[in-house]
Coordinates of C-alpha atoms in Angstrom, one line a residue:
M1 CA -24.5 -38.5 46.8
C2 CA -22.3 -36.4 49.0
E3 CA -21.7 -32.6 48.3
T4 CA -18.3 -33.2 47.2
Q5 CA -19.4 -35.4 44.6
E6 CA -22.3 -33.5 43.3
S7 CA -20.1 -30.3 43.2
Q8 CA -17.4 -32.2 41.2
T9 CA -20.3 -33.7 38.9
N10 CA -21.8 -30.2 38.3
S11 CA -18.6 -28.8 37.7
Q12 CA -17.8 -31.5 34.9
T13 CA -21.1 -31.0 33.5
N14 CA -20.6 -27.1 33.1
E15 CA -17.2 -27.7 31.4
E16 CA -18.4 -30.1 28.9
E17 CA -21.3 -27.5 28.1
A18 CA -18.6 -24.9 27.6
A19 CA -16.4 -26.9 25.6
P20 CA -16.6 -26.3 22.0
V21 CA -17.9 -29.2 19.7
A22 CA -15.4 -30.5 17.3
M23 CA -16.4 -29.5 13.9
T24 CA -15.2 -30.2 10.3
T25 CA -14.6 -27.2 8.1
V26 CA -17.6 -27.9 6.0
E27 CA -19.9 -28.3 9.2
H28 CA -18.5 -25.1 10.6
A29 CA -19.0 -23.3 7.4
E30 CA -22.7 -24.7 7.1
M31 CA -23.4 -23.6 10.6
L32 CA -22.2 -19.9 9.9
L33 CA -24.4 -19.7 6.8
E34 CA -27.3 -20.8 8.8
Q35 CA -26.8 -18.4 11.3
D36 CA -26.7 -15.8 8.7
R37 CA -29.9 -17.1 7.3
A38 CA -31.5 -17.0 10.7
I39 CA -30.5 -13.3 11.2
A40 CA -32.1 -12.5 7.7
R41 CA -35.2 -14.1 8.9
R42 CA -35.4 -12.2 11.9
I43 CA -34.7 -8.8 10.0
A44 CA -37.5 -9.9 7.4
D45 CA -39.9 -10.5 10.6
G46 CA -39.3 -6.9 11.5
A47 CA -36.8 -7.4 14.6
T48 CA -34.7 -4.7 15.5
L49 CA -30.9 -5.0 15.5
D50 CA -30.7 -5.6 19.1
E51 CA -33.5 -8.2 18.9
T52 CA -31.6 -10.1 16.1
V53 CA -28.1 -10.4 17.9
D54 CA -27.7 -13.4 20.1
P55 CA -24.4 -12.3 22.4
S56 CA -24.2 -15.5 24.1
N57 CA -24.7 -17.6 20.9
K58 CA -27.2 -19.9 22.7
E59 CA -28.5 -21.3 19.5
F60 CA -25.4 -21.7 17.5
G61 CA -22.6 -22.4 20.1
P62 CA -19.1 -20.7 20.8
L63 CA -17.9 -21.4 17.2
A64 CA -20.6 -19.2 15.4
H65 CA -20.3 -15.4 14.7
P66 CA -19.2 -13.1 17.4
E67 CA -21.6 -10.4 18.6
Q68 CA -20.1 -7.7 16.2
V69 CA -20.2 -9.6 13.3
Q70 CA -23.7 -10.8 14.0
M71 CA -24.6 -7.3 14.1
R72 CA -22.9 -6.4 10.8
V73 CA -24.6 -9.3 9.2
A74 CA -28.0 -7.9 10.3
K75 CA -27.1 -4.5 8.7
R76 CA -26.4 -6.4 5.4
A77 CA -29.8 -8.2 5.7
M78 CA -31.4 -4.8 6.4
M79 CA -29.9 -3.1 3.5
L80 CA -31.0 -5.8 1.4
D81 CA -34.4 -5.6 2.8
A82 CA -34.6 -2.1 2.1
G83 CA -33.4 -2.2 -1.6
L84 CA -29.9 -1.0 -0.8
Q85 CA -26.8 -3.1 -2.3
P86 CA -24.1 -3.8 0.2
Y87 CA -21.8 -4.9 -2.5
P88 CA -22.6 -2.6 -5.7
V89 CA -21.1 -3.6 -8.9
H90 CA -20.4 0.0 -10.0
L91 CA -20.0 3.4 -8.5
D92 CA -19.5 6.7 -10.1
V93 CA -15.7 7.1 -8.6
D94 CA -14.1 9.7 -10.6
H95 CA -11.5 11.0 -8.1
T96 CA -9.0 9.3 -5.7
I97 CA -8.5 10.5 -2.2
E98 CA -4.8 11.2 -3.5
Q99 CA -6.0 13.3 -6.3
I100 CA -8.1 15.5 -4.0
R101 CA -5.3 16.0 -1.5
A102 CA -3.0 16.8 -4.3
T103 CA -5.2 19.5 -6.0
Y104 CA -6.7 21.1 -3.0
D105 CA -4.3 20.8 0.1
G106 CA -3.4 24.4 1.3
K107 CA -5.6 25.8 -1.2
L108 CA -8.7 26.6 1.0
Q109 CA -9.3 28.8 3.7
P110 CA -11.3 27.6 6.7
G111 CA -14.8 27.3 5.7
E112 CA -14.3 28.1 2.1
E113 CA -16.4 26.0 -0.4
T114 CA -16.2 25.2 -4.0
E115 CA -18.7 24.1 -6.7
D116 CA -16.4 21.2 -7.6
M117 CA -18.0 17.9 -7.6
V118 CA -16.2 14.7 -6.9
G119 CA -17.0 11.3 -6.6
V120 CA -14.5 9.5 -4.3
A121 CA -14.5 6.4 -2.1
G122 CA -12.3 5.0 0.8
R123 CA -12.3 2.8 3.9
V124 CA -14.1 4.3 6.9
L125 CA -11.5 4.7 9.6
F126 CA -13.4 7.2 11.9
L127 CA -17.2 8.0 12.4
R128 CA -18.9 10.8 14.3
N129 CA -22.5 10.3 14.2
S130 CA -24.3 12.8 16.0
G131 CA -27.1 15.4 15.3
G132 CA -27.8 16.5 11.9
L133 CA -24.2 16.4 10.6
C134 CA -22.0 13.4 10.7
F135 CA -18.3 13.2 9.8
V136 CA -16.5 10.3 8.5
Q137 CA -12.9 9.7 7.6
L138 CA -12.1 7.8 4.5
A139 CA -8.6 6.2 3.8
A140 CA -7.0 5.3 0.4
G141 CA -4.9 2.1 0.2
D142 CA -1.7 4.1 0.8
G143 CA -3.0 5.5 4.0
T144 CA -3.9 9.0 2.5
K145 CA -7.1 10.2 4.6
L146 CA -10.0 12.6 3.8
Q147 CA -12.9 13.9 5.7
G148 CA -16.5 13.3 4.6
M149 CA -19.5 15.4 5.8
I150 CA -23.0 14.3 5.7
S151 CA -25.7 16.8 6.4
K152 CA -29.3 16.3 7.1
K153 CA -30.2 19.5 5.1
E154 CA -28.2 18.2 2.3
I155 CA -29.2 14.4 2.0
G156 CA -32.4 14.4 4.1
A157 CA -33.5 12.9 7.2
D158 CA -34.2 9.3 5.8
S159 CA -30.8 9.0 4.2
L160 CA -29.0 10.4 7.1
K161 CA -30.7 8.0 9.4
Q162 CA -29.8 5.0 7.1
F163 CA -26.2 6.5 7.3
K164 CA -26.2 6.2 11.0
Q165 CA -27.6 2.9 11.1
F166 CA -25.8 1.1 8.3
V167 CA -22.1 2.7 8.0
D168 CA -19.6 0.9 10.5
L169 CA -15.8 1.4 10.7
G170 CA -14.1 -0.5 8.1
D171 CA -16.9 -0.3 5.4
H172 CA -15.8 1.2 2.0
L173 CA -17.7 4.1 1.6
Y174 CA -18.6 6.1 -1.6
L175 CA -19.5 9.9 -1.3
R176 CA -20.4 12.3 -3.9
G177 CA -20.2 15.8 -3.2
R178 CA -18.6 19.2 -3.3
V179 CA -14.9 19.9 -2.3
I180 CA -15.0 22.4 0.7
A181 CA -12.8 23.2 3.8
S182 CA -14.6 22.7 7.2
K183 CA -14.8 25.4 9.8
T184 CA -11.5 24.0 11.2
G185 CA -9.8 24.0 8.0
E186 CA -10.1 20.4 7.1
L187 CA -10.2 19.4 3.5
S188 CA -13.7 17.8 3.0
V189 CA -16.2 16.3 0.8
F190 CA -19.7 17.8 1.7
A191 CA -21.7 14.8 0.4
T192 CA -24.9 15.1 -1.7
E193 CA -25.2 11.3 -1.8
W194 CA -23.5 8.4 -0.3
A195 CA -23.3 4.6 -0.9
I196 CA -21.7 1.7 1.0
A197 CA -19.2 0.4 -1.7
S198 CA -18.5 -2.8 0.4
K199 CA -19.9 -3.7 3.7
A200 CA -17.2 -5.0 6.1
L201 CA -18.5 -7.9 8.0
Q202 CA -15.6 -8.2 10.2
P203 CA -14.6 -5.5 12.8
L204 CA -11.0 -3.7 12.3
P205 CA -8.6 -4.0 15.4
A206 CA -8.2 -0.9 17.6
L207 CA -6.2 1.5 15.0
H208 CA -4.6 3.4 17.8
K209 CA -2.7 0.6 19.1
D210 CA 0.2 -1.6 17.7
L211 CA -1.0 -4.8 16.2
N212 CA 0.4 -7.8 17.7
D213 CA 3.1 -10.2 16.0
D214 CA 0.3 -12.9 15.5
T215 CA -2.2 -10.5 13.8
R216 CA 0.4 -9.3 11.8
T217 CA 1.5 -12.4 10.2
R218 CA -1.7 -14.4 10.1
K219 CA -3.7 -11.4 8.7
P220 CA -1.3 -9.4 6.8
Y221 CA -4.3 -7.6 5.0
V222 CA -5.4 -6.2 8.4
A223 CA -1.7 -5.2 9.0
M224 CA -1.9 -3.2 5.6
I225 CA -4.9 -1.3 6.8
A226 CA -3.7 -0.7 10.4
D227 CA -0.1 -0.2 10.0
E228 CA 1.8 2.3 7.7
K229 CA 5.1 0.3 8.1
T230 CA 3.4 -2.9 6.6
R231 CA 1.9 -0.9 3.6
D232 CA 5.5 0.5 3.3
M233 CA 7.2 -2.7 3.2
V234 CA 4.8 -3.9 0.5
R235 CA 5.4 -0.8 -1.8
N236 CA 9.2 -0.7 -0.8
R237 CA 9.5 -4.5 -2.0
S238 CA 7.8 -3.6 -5.2
K239 CA 10.4 -0.9 -5.9
A240 CA 13.2 -3.0 -5.0
V241 CA 12.1 -5.6 -7.4
A242 CA 11.7 -3.1 -10.2
S243 CA 15.2 -1.6 -9.6
L244 CA 16.7 -5.0 -9.9
R245 CA 15.0 -5.4 -13.3
H246 CA 15.9 -2.1 -14.4
T247 CA 19.4 -2.5 -13.4
F248 CA 19.5 -5.9 -15.1
A249 CA 18.2 -4.4 -18.3
S250 CA 20.9 -1.8 -18.4
H251 CA 23.3 -4.4 -18.5
D252 CA 21.6 -6.2 -21.4
F253 CA 20.4 -9.2 -19.2
L254 CA 17.3 -11.2 -20.4
E255 CA 14.7 -12.3 -17.9
V256 CA 13.5 -15.8 -18.4
E257 CA 11.1 -18.3 -16.4
T258 CA 12.6 -21.8 -15.3
P259 CA 10.4 -24.7 -14.1
M260 CA 9.1 -24.8 -10.3
L261 CA 8.5 -28.5 -10.6
Q262 CA 11.6 -30.7 -11.2
T263 CA 12.4 -34.2 -11.7
V264 CA 16.0 -33.8 -10.0
H265 CA 16.5 -31.1 -7.3
G266 CA 19.8 -29.3 -7.5
G267 CA 21.5 -25.7 -7.8
A268 CA 22.0 -25.6 -4.1
A269 CA 22.6 -27.6 -0.9
A270 CA 19.1 -27.8 0.7
R271 CA 16.4 -30.2 1.7
P272 CA 13.7 -30.0 -0.7
F273 CA 9.9 -30.2 -0.5
T274 CA 8.5 -33.3 -2.6
T275 CA 5.0 -33.6 -4.4
H276 CA 3.4 -36.3 -6.7
M277 CA 2.2 -35.5 -10.4
N278 CA -0.9 -37.7 -10.9
A279 CA -0.8 -37.5 -14.8
F280 CA 2.7 -38.9 -15.3
D281 CA 2.7 -40.8 -11.8
L282 CA 5.9 -39.1 -11.1
D283 CA 7.4 -37.8 -7.8
L284 CA 8.6 -34.3 -8.3
Y285 CA 10.7 -31.7 -6.3
L286 CA 9.6 -28.2 -5.8
R287 CA 12.6 -25.9 -7.0
I288 CA 15.4 -25.1 -4.4
A289 CA 17.2 -22.8 -7.0
P290 CA 16.7 -22.2 -10.7
E291 CA 20.7 -22.6 -11.2
L292 CA 20.8 -25.5 -13.5
F293 CA 18.1 -24.3 -15.9
L294 CA 19.7 -20.7 -16.1
K295 CA 23.1 -22.4 -17.1
R296 CA 21.2 -24.3 -19.8
C297 CA 20.2 -21.0 -21.4
L298 CA 23.9 -20.1 -21.5
V299 CA 24.5 -23.3 -23.1
G300 CA 21.6 -22.3 -25.7
G301 CA 23.4 -19.0 -26.5
I302 CA 21.6 -16.2 -24.0
D303 CA 24.7 -14.9 -22.9
R304 CA 23.2 -12.9 -19.8
V305 CA 20.3 -14.0 -18.2
F306 CA 18.5 -13.6 -14.9
E307 CA 15.3 -14.8 -13.0
I308 CA 13.3 -13.5 -10.1
N309 CA 11.9 -16.9 -8.9
R310 CA 10.2 -18.4 -6.1
D311 CA 12.3 -21.1 -4.2
F312 CA 11.4 -23.8 -1.6
R313 CA 13.4 -25.3 0.9
N314 CA 12.2 -27.6 3.6
E315 CA 14.5 -26.4 6.3
G316 CA 14.2 -24.3 9.7
V317 CA 12.5 -21.1 10.0
D318 CA 14.1 -18.0 11.7
A319 CA 14.7 -14.3 11.3
T320 CA 16.4 -14.9 8.1
H321 CA 15.0 -18.1 6.7
A322 CA 11.6 -19.0 5.4
P323 CA 10.4 -22.2 3.7
E324 CA 9.1 -20.1 0.6
F325 CA 11.1 -17.1 -0.6
T326 CA 12.0 -15.3 -3.5
M327 CA 15.6 -15.3 -4.8
V328 CA 17.4 -13.4 -8.0
E329 CA 19.6 -15.3 -9.8
A330 CA 21.8 -14.2 -12.8
Y331 CA 24.6 -15.5 -15.2
Q332 CA 26.8 -13.7 -17.4
A333 CA 28.9 -15.4 -20.2
Y334 CA 32.6 -14.7 -20.1
G335 CA 32.2 -13.3 -16.5
T336 CA 33.9 -14.5 -13.2
Y337 CA 33.1 -14.2 -9.5
D338 CA 35.1 -10.8 -9.8
T339 CA 32.7 -9.2 -12.5
I340 CA 29.6 -10.6 -10.9
G341 CA 30.8 -9.3 -7.7
Q342 CA 30.8 -5.8 -9.1
L343 CA 27.4 -6.4 -10.6
V344 CA 25.8 -7.6 -7.2
K345 CA 27.5 -4.3 -5.5
E346 CA 25.8 -2.2 -8.1
L347 CA 22.2 -4.0 -7.9
V348 CA 22.4 -3.3 -4.3
Q349 CA 23.6 0.3 -4.2
K350 CA 21.0 1.3 -6.9
T351 CA 18.2 -0.6 -5.1
A352 CA 18.9 1.4 -2.0
M353 CA 19.2 4.6 -3.9
D354 CA 16.0 3.8 -6.1
V355 CA 13.7 2.8 -2.8
F356 CA 15.0 5.2 -0.2
G357 CA 17.0 7.8 -2.3
S358 CA 20.3 7.3 -0.6
H359 CA 23.2 4.7 -0.1
K360 CA 22.5 5.5 3.7
V361 CA 19.5 3.7 5.0
T362 CA 17.5 4.1 8.2
L363 CA 16.6 0.8 9.9
L364 CA 13.7 0.2 11.9
D365 CA 15.7 0.5 15.2
G366 CA 16.6 4.2 14.0
T367 CA 20.3 3.5 13.2
E368 CA 21.7 4.1 9.8
Y369 CA 23.4 1.8 7.7
D370 CA 25.8 2.7 4.6
F371 CA 26.0 0.5 1.6
G372 CA 28.0 3.2 -0.2
G373 CA 31.6 3.3 -1.0
E374 CA 34.2 0.3 -1.7
W375 CA 33.2 -3.2 0.2
K376 CA 35.6 -5.0 2.2
T377 CA 36.9 -8.3 0.9
I378 CA 38.4 -11.3 3.0
S379 CA 39.6 -14.9 2.4
M380 CA 37.7 -17.6 4.3
Y381 CA 41.1 -19.6 4.7
D382 CA 43.1 -16.8 5.5
S383 CA 40.7 -15.2 8.1
L384 CA 40.2 -18.5 9.6
S385 CA 43.9 -19.2 10.2
E386 CA 44.1 -15.8 11.6
A387 CA 41.4 -16.5 14.2
L388 CA 42.8 -19.8 15.1
G389 CA 46.3 -18.6 15.1
E390 CA 47.2 -21.5 13.0
G391 CA 47.3 -22.3 9.2
I392 CA 44.4 -23.9 7.8
V393 CA 45.3 -25.4 4.4
P394 CA 42.9 -26.3 1.8
N395 CA 42.3 -30.1 0.7
G396 CA 44.4 -30.0 -2.7
G397 CA 43.8 -33.7 -3.4
P398 CA 45.8 -37.0 -2.8
D399 CA 49.1 -35.2 -3.3
A400 CA 48.2 -32.3 -1.0
P401 CA 45.6 -33.3 1.5
G402 CA 45.7 -30.1 3.6
T403 CA 44.5 -29.9 7.1
S404 CA 43.0 -33.2 8.1
V405 CA 39.2 -33.9 8.9
E406 CA 40.5 -35.3 12.3
H407 CA 42.4 -32.0 13.3
L408 CA 39.6 -30.0 12.1
G409 CA 36.9 -31.9 14.0
A410 CA 39.1 -31.9 17.3
I411 CA 39.2 -28.0 17.0
A412 CA 35.5 -28.0 16.4
D413 CA 34.9 -30.0 19.6
K414 CA 37.2 -27.9 21.4
L415 CA 35.2 -24.7 20.4
G416 CA 32.0 -26.5 21.0
V417 CA 31.0 -26.0 17.5
E418 CA 27.9 -28.0 16.3
R419 CA 29.1 -30.8 13.8
D420 CA 27.3 -32.8 10.9
E421 CA 26.5 -36.2 10.8
V422 CA 28.1 -36.3 7.2
E423 CA 31.3 -34.5 7.4
N424 CA 34.2 -33.5 5.3
H425 CA 37.1 -30.9 5.1
G426 CA 35.0 -28.1 3.5
K427 CA 32.1 -28.5 5.9
L428 CA 34.1 -28.2 9.1
V429 CA 36.1 -25.3 7.7
E430 CA 32.8 -23.5 6.7
H431 CA 31.5 -24.3 10.4
L432 CA 34.7 -23.1 12.1
W433 CA 34.8 -19.9 10.1
E434 CA 31.1 -19.1 10.8
H435 CA 31.7 -19.7 14.3
F436 CA 34.2 -16.7 14.4
Y437 CA 32.7 -14.5 11.7
E438 CA 29.1 -15.2 10.5
D439 CA 27.4 -12.7 12.6
K440 CA 30.4 -10.4 13.3
L441 CA 30.6 -9.0 9.8
Y442 CA 28.7 -5.9 10.0
E443 CA 29.7 -3.6 7.1
P444 CA 29.4 -5.1 3.6
T445 CA 31.9 -7.9 3.3
F446 CA 32.8 -10.2 0.5
V447 CA 34.0 -13.6 1.7
R448 CA 36.1 -15.3 -0.8
D449 CA 37.4 -18.6 -1.8
F450 CA 35.5 -21.6 -0.3
P451 CA 36.4 -25.2 -0.2
V452 CA 35.7 -27.4 -3.0
E453 CA 33.7 -29.8 -1.1
T454 CA 30.9 -27.6 -0.3
S455 CA 30.6 -25.8 -3.6
P456 CA 29.7 -28.6 -6.4
L457 CA 28.8 -26.2 -9.1
V458 CA 31.8 -23.8 -8.7
K459 CA 34.9 -23.7 -10.8
G460 CA 38.2 -24.4 -9.1
H461 CA 40.6 -21.5 -8.2
R462 CA 42.7 -20.5 -11.1
S463 CA 45.8 -20.6 -8.4
K464 CA 44.7 -22.3 -5.2
P465 CA 44.3 -26.0 -5.2
G466 CA 41.2 -27.4 -3.3
V467 CA 39.4 -23.8 -3.2
V468 CA 36.8 -22.6 -5.7
E469 CA 36.1 -19.2 -7.0
K470 CA 33.1 -18.4 -4.9
W471 CA 32.2 -15.5 -2.5
D472 CA 29.6 -14.8 -0.2
L473 CA 28.4 -11.2 0.5
Y474 CA 27.7 -10.7 4.4
V475 CA 25.7 -7.6 5.4
R476 CA 24.8 -6.7 9.1
G477 CA 25.9 -10.2 10.3
F478 CA 24.1 -12.5 7.6
E479 CA 24.7 -13.7 4.3
L480 CA 22.8 -11.7 1.6
A481 CA 24.3 -13.0 -1.6
T482 CA 26.7 -15.5 -3.4
G483 CA 28.7 -15.7 -6.5
Y484 CA 30.6 -18.0 -8.5
S485 CA 32.9 -18.6 -11.4
E486 CA 30.9 -21.3 -13.0
L487 CA 32.1 -24.8 -13.6
N488 CA 31.5 -25.6 -17.0
D489 CA 33.7 -28.7 -17.4
P490 CA 31.3 -31.8 -17.7
V491 CA 33.6 -34.2 -16.5
V492 CA 34.7 -32.2 -13.3
Q493 CA 31.0 -31.5 -12.8
R494 CA 30.2 -35.3 -12.9
E495 CA 32.7 -35.8 -10.4
R496 CA 31.3 -33.3 -8.1
F497 CA 27.6 -34.7 -8.6
V498 CA 29.2 -38.1 -7.9
A499 CA 30.8 -37.0 -4.5
Q500 CA 27.4 -35.3 -3.5
A501 CA 25.3 -38.3 -4.4
K502 CA 27.6 -40.6 -2.2
D503 CA 27.0 -37.7 0.8
A504 CA 23.4 -38.1 0.2
M505 CA 23.5 -42.0 0.5
A506 CA 25.4 -41.7 3.5
G507 CA 22.6 -39.3 5.3
D508 CA 23.3 -35.9 3.9
E509 CA 19.8 -34.6 3.1
E510 CA 21.2 -31.4 1.6
A511 CA 23.3 -33.0 -1.0
C512 CA 22.4 -32.6 -4.4
D513 CA 21.6 -35.6 -6.7
I514 CA 23.2 -36.3 -10.3
D515 CA 21.5 -34.6 -12.9
E516 CA 22.3 -36.6 -16.4
D517 CA 20.4 -34.0 -18.5
F518 CA 22.3 -30.9 -17.2
L519 CA 25.8 -33.0 -17.6
E520 CA 24.3 -33.6 -21.4
A521 CA 23.8 -29.8 -21.6
L522 CA 27.3 -28.9 -20.6
G523 CA 28.7 -31.5 -22.9
V524 CA 27.1 -29.3 -25.7
G525 CA 29.3 -26.5 -24.4
M526 CA 28.5 -23.8 -21.9
P527 CA 30.9 -20.7 -22.0
P528 CA 32.8 -19.5 -19.1
A529 CA 30.5 -17.5 -16.8
G530 CA 30.0 -15.9 -13.7
G531 CA 26.8 -16.1 -11.7
M532 CA 25.1 -14.8 -8.7
G533 CA 22.1 -15.5 -6.4
M534 CA 20.5 -13.1 -3.9
G535 CA 17.6 -13.4 -1.6
I536 CA 15.1 -10.6 -2.3
D537 CA 13.6 -11.3 1.0
R538 CA 17.0 -10.7 2.8
L539 CA 17.7 -7.7 0.6
L540 CA 14.6 -5.9 2.2
I541 CA 15.9 -7.3 5.5
A542 CA 19.4 -5.7 5.0
L543 CA 17.8 -2.3 3.5
T544 CA 15.0 -2.1 6.5
G545 CA 16.2 -4.1 9.6
A546 CA 13.0 -5.9 9.5
T547 CA 12.6 -9.9 10.0
I548 CA 12.0 -12.0 6.9
R549 CA 8.2 -12.5 8.0
E550 CA 7.9 -8.7 7.9
T551 CA 9.4 -8.7 4.5
I552 CA 7.0 -11.4 2.9
T553 CA 3.6 -9.9 2.1
F554 CA 2.0 -13.3 3.1
P555 CA 4.4 -15.4 5.1
L556 CA 3.5 -19.2 5.9
V557 CA 2.4 -19.6 9.5
K558 CA 1.3 -22.7 11.2
P559 CA -2.2 -23.1 11.5
L560 CA -3.9 -22.6 14.8
V561 CA -5.4 -25.6 16.2
A562 CA -9.1 -25.5 16.5

């Protein structure tokens, strides 16, 4: 064999040896379990930590535990071997870190000691293990920190040795001891005893560096530990939802729950997810909106109703869209899109006040945004006509056809506006309007009076043929909420459903289907009503300047290919 061929063969062999062997999920889990057991056996046989760990993973391969995890698994085994529980059932925690801070901060002079005994626990974020006195920084879930001091004189040489050997960054640690101030004035617990409350087998990322986006979205639990902004988002989201509920309650709205699994998808123009129910041998849709069921509540006599709900839309993903998201919808009997608009304004302004203490909020980029005062209102057709320099007229029916589809299509082509496969007057009007305005409406703005073709569940305008009483609320260049004067005429609703069904047959995947049960409910009689829908994720985007992935605690991400 020539030298070149031999070199190529050796190179190929090395590559084959280095390439991870493909494994099923079960095979991988079983291999990791076997590695855990092998580590435990070595510890039981008297091996040291260094002797237990295999940095190159020669025995188990590149898909096995990395060196740091092996080290922590070995410490777990050593604790069990020594009769110590790495995951005890109960510890005598009688104070929180926050309580100790609130009670003693600023009250003790440097070097001052108290006789107050506390039992406290937190996650280890800092360790200094040197000599006869060790220092540890514990963190509560909200990021509040407290120093612990572990002294050889106080706990004994053997216990201190175990502390140094077993405790790692990321562990949950329990301390019982006296509250003191260190010589430098740091509020501390001077431990008389310690215990690991939960041994962390996975190391934390470097806490002094910013997390990358991949870690932040794929491991949000790590982001909560390492990043104050992530913790704040979780808490602010909870405050925002609580504020919405409080405002609805103050207006006598009743909160209900509606089905997530539906036989007919409706309530919005969106492409649904599908699933199958084995018990009924029935294809079902994941909810795209709760609207049609909430309106059934109006029929049943619940005159003010709302739901904070999870919705699913099988569409694109970007900074303001996610396949699974949270929305609030509400319906008020004898309301209109005017009264529901005032309600939405109050909901948003009170949420800003309840979460941030002001109608003026500071966004992540440091700029301020003001939700206060009165909000601007514009008409879709009037503003589009102004932008084009010609009048665009709604499609009012056979006797008043309005601006033709052909003319609108020609304008769209001239401007380079993307067109749908299934087009009508209303869709083209909305696409043209979005071209000029969608990302340019920075201050809170209600855009009113939409084409009838794109709004199958909305009541026709009381004085403008071809237009419906609908508004969209735009904030910082994106749609935040929508509101209607709700359609309650069963005959007109059937006409709208049929038109939508024909669009679906022509290839429109977002068109809704005919819901005969809903039409029957309308036939029983639904009072005139105003209705609204607002994305809670988008509300957090508006209030903070974050992306939708940053507002959702556990966003859906595409799995990494093994």
